[in-house]
């Protein structure tokens, strides 16, 4: 079994602080982490590899620093890692990102499954997994909370949807996006950490992937972010404590503007 | 290849673009905005500069033009043959979008049996309703649904 896990490096939103004066988010010095959802995708891959044998390859597209999340994945037990990095990839939207990732999967060869997280905590589109499937022309199972069965021939997985779950069977190769309900990610092992420090991570650019300029980065992106806004921060809210009756009166007064009567 | 540039003669060194960059890629050096390799070409700074000093250039694209397509299409979401309320809301939004260039609002209903729903969709302001009826479309599955809609879009854009 050859399993690919796509992982993304994201800013640790738990560490984002607010510039009270300007009312904006302070982004400088925010540590980068492995997208939390991707650790569940990785754990799922490691779990099945441990059971069936095979190889887990982690891949990330991003700037050279994104290598850090690949090393983290190796410390958890991934066998191989590939970084997709090239100035020409900058400005990629979900279409270009998925197309680049899918081309890398093709280059790796003989892949049975591609796993992704449900979504990235910064981009938040949840489009990359489905779009990789479209680019490869493979079937896909999204929002998987439980992989019931996996063999060389097929996969049976539960999709968690609004009103329950759907059990889907699919042939391989397949793209699966994983929810955090699927498992509890393992911690890095000491041996894993040592491997992670030493492992050589190849860097593939657009020429390695034989992709034309019009299919990568900003030039290959049909969509464009035209504005990014930070939510305005209000600090003049009030908190009241007291008995329900008292609070109800306060609320009614403030809504009706009858505070002083 | 796409690139970003600060026009030296236009930049007044006001520094407004620095906090506008979500990736911390802009710094001020000698009253000039300088963009580092952390830039992802996201474009946020371009609109923040009131002097038009930041320019993002795109290179060649693959030639597909968005102007070959027109209209707004709403994919009706159905569960057990009943069209979801959000679809009706979407039709209202589609109408608003279509009014901008006077284009057509269509709804696509993929289901086992359409029943009275096509008429209802028209009542909720769809100009055209496409119906695909097949037992395979009873429950949502990605491949049959997406391939049917893809075929329809490709066929319609060449009309
Ligand atoms: C130089 C460079 C810098 C970039 N910097 C940023 C940035 O700072 N912020 C940003 O949002 N995007 C950046 N991108 C990448 C790209 O814009 C996003 O990855 C893409 O739009 C995915 O959308 P999303 O974040 O909504 O992911 P989703 O679609 O929500 O992610 C779903 C899943 O897809 C996988 N996935 C998503 N993105 C990647 C990736 N890049 N590599 C591997 N797996 C992935 C993960 O498994 C993830 O859980 C950068 C790309 C390059 C080349
Ligand atoms: S906002 Fe424009 S003028 Fe001001 S520093 Fe940035 S590039 Fe220069
Ligand atoms: S394009 Fe985006 S990432 Fe690049 S400098 Fe401007 S705001 Fe920063």
PDB file of N, CA and C and ligand atoms in Angstrom, chain A residues 5-11 35-39 41 58-66 69-70 82-98 100-101 114-132 176-178 217 221 223 225, chain B residues 22-23 37-42, ligand 1:
ATOM      1  N   UNK A   5       0.018  11.564   2.030  1.00  0.00           N
ATOM      2  CA  UNK A   5      -0.718  12.491   2.881  1.00  0.00           C
ATOM      3  C   UNK A   5      -0.273  13.911   2.522  1.00  0.00           C
ATOM      4  N   UNK A   6      -1.235  14.752   2.137  1.00  0.00           N
ATOM      5  CA  UNK A   6      -0.918  16.153   1.829  1.00  0.00           C
ATOM      6  C   UNK A   6      -1.011  16.958   3.118  1.00  0.00           C
ATOM      7  N   UNK A   7       0.050  17.643   3.462  1.00  0.00           N
ATOM      8  CA  UNK A   7       0.057  18.423   4.705  1.00  0.00           C
ATOM      9  C   UNK A   7       0.400  19.881   4.415  1.00  0.00           C
ATOM     10  N   UNK A   8      -0.195  20.770   5.179  1.00  0.00           N
ATOM     11  CA  UNK A   8       0.018  22.201   4.965  1.00  0.00           C
ATOM     12  C   UNK A   8       0.569  22.860   6.213  1.00  0.00           C
ATOM     13  N   UNK A   9       1.468  23.795   5.994  1.00  0.00           N
ATOM     14  CA  UNK A   9       1.975  24.583   7.120  1.00  0.00           C
ATOM     15  C   UNK A   9       1.079  25.815   7.276  1.00  0.00           C
ATOM     16  N   UNK A  10       0.591  26.032   8.486  1.00  0.00           N
ATOM     17  CA  UNK A  10      -0.320  27.149   8.730  1.00  0.00           C
ATOM     18  C   UNK A  10       0.137  27.942   9.952  1.00  0.00           C
ATOM     19  N   UNK A  11      -0.278  29.219  10.040  1.00  0.00           N
ATOM     20  CA  UNK A  11       0.041  29.972  11.256  1.00  0.00           C
ATOM     21  C   UNK A  11      -0.768  29.424  12.436  1.00  0.00           C
ATOM     22  N   UNK A  35      -0.940  21.933   9.960  1.00  0.00           N
ATOM     23  CA  UNK A  35      -2.390  22.128  10.011  1.00  0.00           C
ATOM     24  C   UNK A  35      -2.998  21.026  10.884  1.00  0.00           C
ATOM     25  N   UNK A  36      -3.685  21.398  11.981  1.00  0.00           N
ATOM     26  CA  UNK A  36      -4.159  20.384  12.937  1.00  0.00           C
ATOM     27  C   UNK A  36      -4.946  19.240  12.293  1.00  0.00           C
ATOM     28  N   UNK A  37      -5.787  19.551  11.314  1.00  0.00           N
ATOM     29  CA  UNK A  37      -6.585  18.500  10.677  1.00  0.00           C
ATOM     30  C   UNK A  37      -5.706  17.471   9.959  1.00  0.00           C
ATOM     31  N   UNK A  38      -4.525  17.922   9.506  1.00  0.00           N
ATOM     32  CA  UNK A  38      -3.672  17.017   8.735  1.00  0.00           C
ATOM     33  C   UNK A  38      -3.051  15.936   9.610  1.00  0.00           C
ATOM     34  N   UNK A  39      -2.964  16.184  10.921  1.00  0.00           N
ATOM     35  CA  UNK A  39      -2.376  15.160  11.788  1.00  0.00           C
ATOM     36  C   UNK A  39      -3.313  13.952  11.884  1.00  0.00           C
ATOM     37  N   UNK A  41      -5.219  12.964   9.297  1.00  0.00           N
ATOM     38  CA  UNK A  41      -5.006  12.282   8.010  1.00  0.00           C
ATOM     39  C   UNK A  41      -3.731  11.450   8.088  1.00  0.00           C
ATOM     40  N   UNK A  58       4.661  11.922   2.767  1.00  0.00           N
ATOM     41  CA  UNK A  58       4.008  13.207   3.029  1.00  0.00           C
ATOM     42  C   UNK A  58       4.491  14.230   2.010  1.00  0.00           C
ATOM     43  N   UNK A  59       3.577  15.085   1.583  1.00  0.00           N
ATOM     44  CA  UNK A  59       3.927  16.099   0.587  1.00  0.00           C
ATOM     45  C   UNK A  59       3.303  17.422   0.990  1.00  0.00           C
ATOM     46  N   UNK A  60       4.046  18.501   0.780  1.00  0.00           N
ATOM     47  CA  UNK A  60       3.523  19.830   1.079  1.00  0.00           C
ATOM     48  C   UNK A  60       3.962  20.804   0.006  1.00  0.00           C
ATOM     49  N   UNK A  61       3.072  21.711  -0.348  1.00  0.00           N
ATOM     50  CA  UNK A  61       3.457  22.792  -1.233  1.00  0.00           C
ATOM     51  C   UNK A  61       3.521  24.063  -0.412  1.00  0.00           C
ATOM     52  N   UNK A  62       4.607  24.768  -0.532  1.00  0.00           N
ATOM     53  CA  UNK A  62       4.728  25.991   0.234  1.00  0.00           C
ATOM     54  C   UNK A  62       6.146  26.542   0.120  1.00  0.00           C
ATOM     55  N   UNK A  63       6.422  27.589   0.873  1.00  0.00           N
ATOM     56  CA  UNK A  63       7.768  28.154   0.856  1.00  0.00           C
ATOM     57  C   UNK A  63       8.765  27.191   1.505  1.00  0.00           C
ATOM     58  N   UNK A  64      10.083  27.424   1.330  1.00  0.00           N
ATOM     59  CA  UNK A  64      11.093  26.496   1.870  1.00  0.00           C
ATOM     60  C   UNK A  64      10.880  26.145   3.346  1.00  0.00           C
ATOM     61  N   UNK A  65      10.346  27.096   4.145  1.00  0.00           N
ATOM     62  CA  UNK A  65      10.143  26.811   5.579  1.00  0.00           C
ATOM     63  C   UNK A  65       9.142  25.686   5.820  1.00  0.00           C
ATOM     64  N   UNK A  66       8.300  25.382   4.821  1.00  0.00           N
ATOM     65  CA  UNK A  66       7.276  24.349   4.990  1.00  0.00           C
ATOM     66  C   UNK A  66       7.910  22.982   5.236  1.00  0.00           C
ATOM     67  N   UNK A  69       7.133  21.172   8.629  1.00  0.00           N
ATOM     68  CA  UNK A  69       5.979  20.300   8.892  1.00  0.00           C
ATOM     69  C   UNK A  69       6.208  18.904   8.319  1.00  0.00           C
ATOM     70  N   UNK A  70       7.018  18.835   7.267  1.00  0.00           N
ATOM     71  CA  UNK A  70       7.338  17.511   6.710  1.00  0.00           C
ATOM     72  C   UNK A  70       8.209  16.738   7.701  1.00  0.00           C
ATOM     73  N   UNK A  82       8.254  14.875   0.528  1.00  0.00           N
ATOM     74  CA  UNK A  82       8.602  15.664  -0.659  1.00  0.00           C
ATOM     75  C   UNK A  82       8.070  17.081  -0.461  1.00  0.00           C
ATOM     76  N   UNK A  83       8.928  18.078  -0.734  1.00  0.00           N
ATOM     77  CA  UNK A  83       8.495  19.473  -0.650  1.00  0.00           C
ATOM     78  C   UNK A  83       8.326  20.029  -2.058  1.00  0.00           C
ATOM     79  N   UNK A  84       7.180  20.646  -2.311  1.00  0.00           N
ATOM     80  CA  UNK A  84       6.948  21.296  -3.599  1.00  0.00           C
ATOM     81  C   UNK A  84       7.127  22.784  -3.391  1.00  0.00           C
ATOM     82  N   UNK A  85       8.243  23.310  -3.865  1.00  0.00           N
ATOM     83  CA  UNK A  85       8.540  24.709  -3.607  1.00  0.00           C
ATOM     84  C   UNK A  85       9.218  25.339  -4.812  1.00  0.00           C
ATOM     85  N   UNK A  86       8.712  26.503  -5.175  1.00  0.00           N
ATOM     86  CA  UNK A  86       9.214  27.174  -6.367  1.00  0.00           C
ATOM     87  C   UNK A  86       8.610  28.575  -6.322  1.00  0.00           C
ATOM     88  N   UNK A  87       9.361  29.608  -6.675  1.00  0.00           N
ATOM     89  CA  UNK A  87       8.777  30.959  -6.707  1.00  0.00           C
ATOM     90  C   UNK A  87       7.544  30.963  -7.613  1.00  0.00           C
ATOM     91  N   UNK A  88       7.600  30.133  -8.653  1.00  0.00           N
ATOM     92  CA  UNK A  88       6.498  30.110  -9.621  1.00  0.00           C
ATOM     93  C   UNK A  88       5.197  29.582  -9.015  1.00  0.00           C
ATOM     94  N   UNK A  89       5.261  28.921  -7.831  1.00  0.00           N
ATOM     95  CA  UNK A  89       4.047  28.405  -7.199  1.00  0.00           C
ATOM     96  C   UNK A  89       3.323  29.468  -6.372  1.00  0.00           C
ATOM     97  N   UNK A  90       3.986  30.592  -6.119  1.00  0.00           N
ATOM     98  CA  UNK A  90       3.394  31.604  -5.241  1.00  0.00           C
ATOM     99  C   UNK A  90       2.107  32.162  -5.829  1.00  0.00           C
ATOM    100  N   UNK A  91       1.165  32.463  -4.951  1.00  0.00           N
ATOM    101  CA  UNK A  91      -0.102  33.037  -5.395  1.00  0.00           C
ATOM    102  C   UNK A  91      -1.094  31.995  -5.853  1.00  0.00           C
ATOM    103  N   UNK A  92      -0.768  30.711  -5.622  1.00  0.00           N
ATOM    104  CA  UNK A  92      -1.658  29.637  -6.067  1.00  0.00           C
ATOM    105  C   UNK A  92      -2.992  29.669  -5.335  1.00  0.00           C
ATOM    106  N   UNK A  93      -4.075  29.518  -6.079  1.00  0.00           N
ATOM    107  CA  UNK A  93      -5.376  29.332  -5.434  1.00  0.00           C
ATOM    108  C   UNK A  93      -5.608  27.822  -5.299  1.00  0.00           C
ATOM    109  N   UNK A  94      -6.818  27.431  -4.900  1.00  0.00           N
ATOM    110  CA  UNK A  94      -7.031  26.004  -4.666  1.00  0.00           C
ATOM    111  C   UNK A  94      -6.853  25.177  -5.942  1.00  0.00           C
ATOM    112  N   UNK A  95      -7.264  25.750  -7.100  1.00  0.00           N
ATOM    113  CA  UNK A  95      -7.124  24.989  -8.349  1.00  0.00           C
ATOM    114  C   UNK A  95      -5.646  24.701  -8.620  1.00  0.00           C
ATOM    115  N   UNK A  96      -4.826  25.748  -8.583  1.00  0.00           N
ATOM    116  CA  UNK A  96      -3.404  25.578  -8.892  1.00  0.00           C
ATOM    117  C   UNK A  96      -2.710  24.724  -7.828  1.00  0.00           C
ATOM    118  N   UNK A  97      -3.083  24.906  -6.563  1.00  0.00           N
ATOM    119  CA  UNK A  97      -2.487  24.105  -5.484  1.00  0.00           C
ATOM    120  C   UNK A  97      -2.790  22.627  -5.698  1.00  0.00           C
ATOM    121  N   UNK A  98      -4.039  22.312  -5.963  1.00  0.00           N
ATOM    122  CA  UNK A  98      -4.439  20.914  -6.145  1.00  0.00           C
ATOM    123  C   UNK A  98      -3.807  20.319  -7.388  1.00  0.00           C
ATOM    124  N   UNK A 100      -0.992  21.154  -8.747  1.00  0.00           N
ATOM    125  CA  UNK A 100       0.421  20.922  -8.467  1.00  0.00           C
ATOM    126  C   UNK A 100       0.592  19.675  -7.592  1.00  0.00           C
ATOM    127  N   UNK A 101      -0.230  19.551  -6.547  1.00  0.00           N
ATOM    128  CA  UNK A 101      -0.150  18.383  -5.662  1.00  0.00           C
ATOM    129  C   UNK A 101      -0.481  17.097  -6.447  1.00  0.00           C
ATOM    130  N   UNK A 114      -4.690   8.942  -1.573  1.00  0.00           N
ATOM    131  CA  UNK A 114      -4.226  10.258  -1.131  1.00  0.00           C
ATOM    132  C   UNK A 114      -5.145  10.685   0.006  1.00  0.00           C
ATOM    133  N   UNK A 115      -4.556  11.006   1.153  1.00  0.00           N
ATOM    134  CA  UNK A 115      -5.337  11.497   2.287  1.00  0.00           C
ATOM    135  C   UNK A 115      -5.044  12.979   2.488  1.00  0.00           C
ATOM    136  N   UNK A 116      -6.102  13.743   2.799  1.00  0.00           N
ATOM    137  CA  UNK A 116      -5.884  15.140   3.182  1.00  0.00           C
ATOM    138  C   UNK A 116      -6.685  15.396   4.445  1.00  0.00           C
ATOM    139  N   UNK A 117      -6.384  16.507   5.099  1.00  0.00           N
ATOM    140  CA  UNK A 117      -7.204  16.931   6.224  1.00  0.00           C
ATOM    141  C   UNK A 117      -8.528  17.439   5.682  1.00  0.00           C
ATOM    142  N   UNK A 118      -9.479  17.680   6.565  1.00  0.00           N
ATOM    143  CA  UNK A 118     -10.772  18.192   6.140  1.00  0.00           C
ATOM    144  C   UNK A 118     -10.595  19.580   5.524  1.00  0.00           C
ATOM    145  N   UNK A 119      -9.847  20.427   6.206  1.00  0.00           N
ATOM    146  CA  UNK A 119      -9.601  21.765   5.694  1.00  0.00           C
ATOM    147  C   UNK A 119      -8.382  22.354   6.380  1.00  0.00           C
ATOM    148  N   UNK A 120      -7.874  23.442   5.791  1.00  0.00           N
ATOM    149  CA  UNK A 120      -6.748  24.136   6.402  1.00  0.00           C
ATOM    150  C   UNK A 120      -7.303  25.232   7.293  1.00  0.00           C
ATOM    151  N   UNK A 121      -6.706  25.443   8.477  1.00  0.00           N
ATOM    152  CA  UNK A 121      -7.278  26.422   9.396  1.00  0.00           C
ATOM    153  C   UNK A 121      -7.026  27.863   8.960  1.00  0.00           C
ATOM    154  N   UNK A 122      -6.162  28.075   7.954  1.00  0.00           N
ATOM    155  CA  UNK A 122      -6.022  29.458   7.471  1.00  0.00           C
ATOM    156  C   UNK A 122      -6.839  29.709   6.199  1.00  0.00           C
ATOM    157  N   UNK A 123      -6.681  28.859   5.197  1.00  0.00           N
ATOM    158  CA  UNK A 123      -7.421  29.059   3.945  1.00  0.00           C
ATOM    159  C   UNK A 123      -8.886  28.671   4.070  1.00  0.00           C
ATOM    160  N   UNK A 124      -9.138  27.586   4.830  1.00  0.00           N
ATOM    161  CA  UNK A 124     -10.513  27.209   5.185  1.00  0.00           C
ATOM    162  C   UNK A 124     -11.430  26.793   4.039  1.00  0.00           C
ATOM    163  N   UNK A 125     -10.911  26.531   2.859  1.00  0.00           N
ATOM    164  CA  UNK A 125     -11.844  26.255   1.757  1.00  0.00           C
ATOM    165  C   UNK A 125     -12.324  24.804   1.730  1.00  0.00           C
ATOM    166  N   UNK A 126     -11.547  23.870   2.249  1.00  0.00           N
ATOM    167  CA  UNK A 126     -11.843  22.438   2.160  1.00  0.00           C
ATOM    168  C   UNK A 126     -11.981  21.981   0.709  1.00  0.00           C
ATOM    169  N   UNK A 127     -11.319  22.689  -0.201  1.00  0.00           N
ATOM    170  CA  UNK A 127     -11.439  22.344  -1.624  1.00  0.00           C
ATOM    171  C   UNK A 127     -10.279  21.507  -2.129  1.00  0.00           C
ATOM    172  N   UNK A 128      -9.165  21.540  -1.418  1.00  0.00           N
ATOM    173  CA  UNK A 128      -7.948  20.947  -1.976  1.00  0.00           C
ATOM    174  C   UNK A 128      -8.076  19.441  -2.214  1.00  0.00           C
ATOM    175  N   UNK A 129      -8.593  18.696  -1.230  1.00  0.00           N
ATOM    176  CA  UNK A 129      -8.751  17.251  -1.417  1.00  0.00           C
ATOM    177  C   UNK A 129      -9.634  16.920  -2.614  1.00  0.00           C
ATOM    178  N   UNK A 130     -10.893  17.427  -2.617  1.00  0.00           N
ATOM    179  CA  UNK A 130     -11.770  17.165  -3.760  1.00  0.00           C
ATOM    180  C   UNK A 130     -11.161  17.577  -5.096  1.00  0.00           C
ATOM    181  N   UNK A 131     -10.436  18.699  -5.075  1.00  0.00           N
ATOM    182  CA  UNK A 131      -9.869  19.183  -6.321  1.00  0.00           C
ATOM    183  C   UNK A 131      -8.674  18.328  -6.782  1.00  0.00           C
ATOM    184  N   UNK A 132      -7.948  17.732  -5.841  1.00  0.00           N
ATOM    185  CA  UNK A 132      -6.882  16.787  -6.216  1.00  0.00           C
ATOM    186  C   UNK A 132      -7.530  15.588  -6.926  1.00  0.00           C
ATOM    187  N   UNK A 176      -9.234  10.663  -0.091  1.00  0.00           N
ATOM    188  CA  UNK A 176     -10.098  10.671   1.090  1.00  0.00           C
ATOM    189  C   UNK A 176      -9.743  11.877   1.965  1.00  0.00           C
ATOM    190  N   UNK A 177     -10.750  12.660   2.382  1.00  0.00           N
ATOM    191  CA  UNK A 177     -10.474  13.748   3.334  1.00  0.00           C
ATOM    192  C   UNK A 177     -10.973  13.336   4.719  1.00  0.00           C
ATOM    193  N   UNK A 178     -10.122  13.569   5.705  1.00  0.00           N
ATOM    194  CA  UNK A 178     -10.298  12.980   7.037  1.00  0.00           C
ATOM    195  C   UNK A 178     -10.737  14.003   8.092  1.00  0.00           C
ATOM    196  N   UNK A 217       0.895  28.512  -9.664  1.00  0.00           N
ATOM    197  CA  UNK A 217       0.966  29.816  -9.008  1.00  0.00           C
ATOM    198  C   UNK A 217      -0.135  30.764  -9.469  1.00  0.00           C
ATOM    199  N   UNK A 221      -3.990  30.409 -11.671  1.00  0.00           N
ATOM    200  CA  UNK A 221      -5.111  30.499 -10.733  1.00  0.00           C
ATOM    201  C   UNK A 221      -6.289  31.270 -11.310  1.00  0.00           C
ATOM    202  N   UNK A 223      -8.944  32.015  -9.734  1.00  0.00           N
ATOM    203  CA  UNK A 223      -9.507  32.931  -8.738  1.00  0.00           C
ATOM    204  C   UNK A 223      -8.393  33.753  -8.103  1.00  0.00           C
ATOM    205  N   UNK A 225      -7.539  36.424  -4.641  1.00  0.00           N
ATOM    206  CA  UNK A 225      -7.950  37.129  -3.432  1.00  0.00           C
ATOM    207  C   UNK A 225      -7.775  38.610  -3.721  1.00  0.00           C
TER     208      UNK A 225
ATOM    209  N   UNK B  22      -0.836  40.077   5.006  1.00  0.00           N
ATOM    210  CA  UNK B  22      -1.140  39.024   5.974  1.00  0.00           C
ATOM    211  C   UNK B  22       0.052  38.111   6.253  1.00  0.00           C
ATOM    212  N   UNK B  23       1.083  38.212   5.462  1.00  0.00           N
ATOM    213  CA  UNK B  23       2.204  37.282   5.618  1.00  0.00           C
ATOM    214  C   UNK B  23       3.473  37.961   6.133  1.00  0.00           C
ATOM    215  N   UNK B  37      10.837  37.500   0.162  1.00  0.00           N
ATOM    216  CA  UNK B  37      10.486  36.234  -0.475  1.00  0.00           C
ATOM    217  C   UNK B  37       9.299  35.538   0.193  1.00  0.00           C
ATOM    218  N   UNK B  38       8.871  36.052   1.365  1.00  0.00           N
ATOM    219  CA  UNK B  38       7.701  35.454   2.011  1.00  0.00           C
ATOM    220  C   UNK B  38       6.408  35.782   1.268  1.00  0.00           C
ATOM    221  N   UNK B  39       6.503  36.688   0.298  1.00  0.00           N
ATOM    222  CA  UNK B  39       5.316  37.120  -0.434  1.00  0.00           C
ATOM    223  C   UNK B  39       4.679  35.946  -1.172  1.00  0.00           C
ATOM    224  N   UNK B  40       3.355  35.789  -1.009  1.00  0.00           N
ATOM    225  CA  UNK B  40       2.635  34.716  -1.706  1.00  0.00           C
ATOM    226  C   UNK B  40       1.806  35.267  -2.871  1.00  0.00           C
ATOM    227  N   UNK B  41       2.050  36.542  -3.224  1.00  0.00           N
ATOM    228  CA  UNK B  41       1.315  37.196  -4.309  1.00  0.00           C
ATOM    229  C   UNK B  41      -0.197  37.204  -4.058  1.00  0.00           C
ATOM    230  N   UNK B  42      -0.561  37.340  -2.782  1.00  0.00           N
ATOM    231  CA  UNK B  42      -1.992  37.271  -2.460  1.00  0.00           C
ATOM    232  C   UNK B  42      -2.737  38.512  -2.931  1.00  0.00           C
TER     233      UNK B  42
HETATM  234  C1  LIG C   1       5.175  30.112  -1.762  1.00  0.00           C
HETATM  235  C2  LIG C   1       3.798  29.718  -1.347  1.00  0.00           C
HETATM  236  C3  LIG C   1       3.255  30.265  -0.233  1.00  0.00           C
HETATM  237  C4  LIG C   1       1.965  29.946   0.160  1.00  0.00           C
HETATM  238  N1  LIG C   1       1.521  30.514   1.266  1.00  0.00           N
HETATM  239  C5  LIG C   1       0.269  30.320   1.627  1.00  0.00           C
HETATM  240  C6  LIG C   1      -0.207  30.950   2.782  1.00  0.00           C
HETATM  241  O1  LIG C   1       0.556  31.572   3.503  1.00  0.00           O
HETATM  242  N2  LIG C   1      -1.495  30.814   3.103  1.00  0.00           N
HETATM  243  C7  LIG C   1      -2.331  30.054   2.330  1.00  0.00           C
HETATM  244  O2  LIG C   1      -3.521  29.990   2.643  1.00  0.00           O
HETATM  245  N3  LIG C   1      -1.883  29.370   1.279  1.00  0.00           N
HETATM  246  C8  LIG C   1      -0.604  29.484   0.894  1.00  0.00           C
HETATM  247  N4  LIG C   1      -0.151  28.794  -0.146  1.00  0.00           N
HETATM  248  C9  LIG C   1      -0.873  27.673  -0.770  1.00  0.00           C
HETATM  249  C10 LIG C   1      -2.260  27.835  -1.336  1.00  0.00           C
HETATM  250  O3  LIG C   1      -2.710  29.116  -1.467  1.00  0.00           O
HETATM  251  C11 LIG C   1      -3.232  27.046  -0.437  1.00  0.00           C
HETATM  252  O4  LIG C   1      -2.590  25.896  -0.036  1.00  0.00           O
HETATM  253  C12 LIG C   1      -4.436  26.576  -1.210  1.00  0.00           C
HETATM  254  O5  LIG C   1      -5.179  27.640  -1.607  1.00  0.00           O
HETATM  255  C13 LIG C   1      -5.268  25.568  -0.379  1.00  0.00           C
HETATM  256  O6  LIG C   1      -6.441  26.145   0.173  1.00  0.00           O
HETATM  257  P1  LIG C   1      -6.828  26.036   1.695  1.00  0.00           P
HETATM  258  O7  LIG C   1      -5.773  26.665   2.487  1.00  0.00           O
HETATM  259  O8  LIG C   1      -8.201  26.530   1.810  1.00  0.00           O
HETATM  260  O9  LIG C   1      -6.802  24.458   2.032  1.00  0.00           O
HETATM  261  P2  LIG C   1      -7.993  23.352   2.234  1.00  0.00           P
HETATM  262  O10 LIG C   1      -8.529  23.058   0.916  1.00  0.00           O
HETATM  263  O11 LIG C   1      -8.935  23.872   3.287  1.00  0.00           O
HETATM  264  O12 LIG C   1      -7.117  22.209   2.802  1.00  0.00           O
HETATM  265  C14 LIG C   1      -7.592  20.860   2.832  1.00  0.00           C
HETATM  266  C15 LIG C   1      -6.439  19.928   2.937  1.00  0.00           C
HETATM  267  O13 LIG C   1      -5.681  19.963   1.745  1.00  0.00           O
HETATM  268  C16 LIG C   1      -4.305  19.789   2.018  1.00  0.00           C
HETATM  269  N5  LIG C   1      -3.564  20.998   1.593  1.00  0.00           N
HETATM  270  C17 LIG C   1      -4.020  22.265   1.445  1.00  0.00           C
HETATM  271  N6  LIG C   1      -3.038  23.103   1.034  1.00  0.00           N
HETATM  272  C18 LIG C   1      -1.946  22.354   0.906  1.00  0.00           C
HETATM  273  C19 LIG C   1      -0.593  22.627   0.531  1.00  0.00           C
HETATM  274  N7  LIG C   1      -0.198  23.860   0.195  1.00  0.00           N
HETATM  275  N8  LIG C   1       0.278  21.595   0.520  1.00  0.00           N
HETATM  276  C20 LIG C   1      -0.117  20.324   0.871  1.00  0.00           C
HETATM  277  N9  LIG C   1      -1.355  20.020   1.251  1.00  0.00           N
HETATM  278  C21 LIG C   1      -2.268  21.012   1.265  1.00  0.00           C
HETATM  279  C22 LIG C   1      -4.203  19.524   3.506  1.00  0.00           C
HETATM  280  O14 LIG C   1      -4.280  18.136   3.727  1.00  0.00           O
HETATM  281  C23 LIG C   1      -5.452  20.212   4.037  1.00  0.00           C
HETATM  282  O15 LIG C   1      -5.905  19.659   5.263  1.00  0.00           O
HETATM  283  C24 LIG C   1       1.168  29.038  -0.559  1.00  0.00           C
HETATM  284  C25 LIG C   1       1.725  28.475  -1.657  1.00  0.00           C
HETATM  285  C26 LIG C   1       3.038  28.798  -2.054  1.00  0.00           C
HETATM  286  C27 LIG C   1       3.647  28.174  -3.223  1.00  0.00           C
END
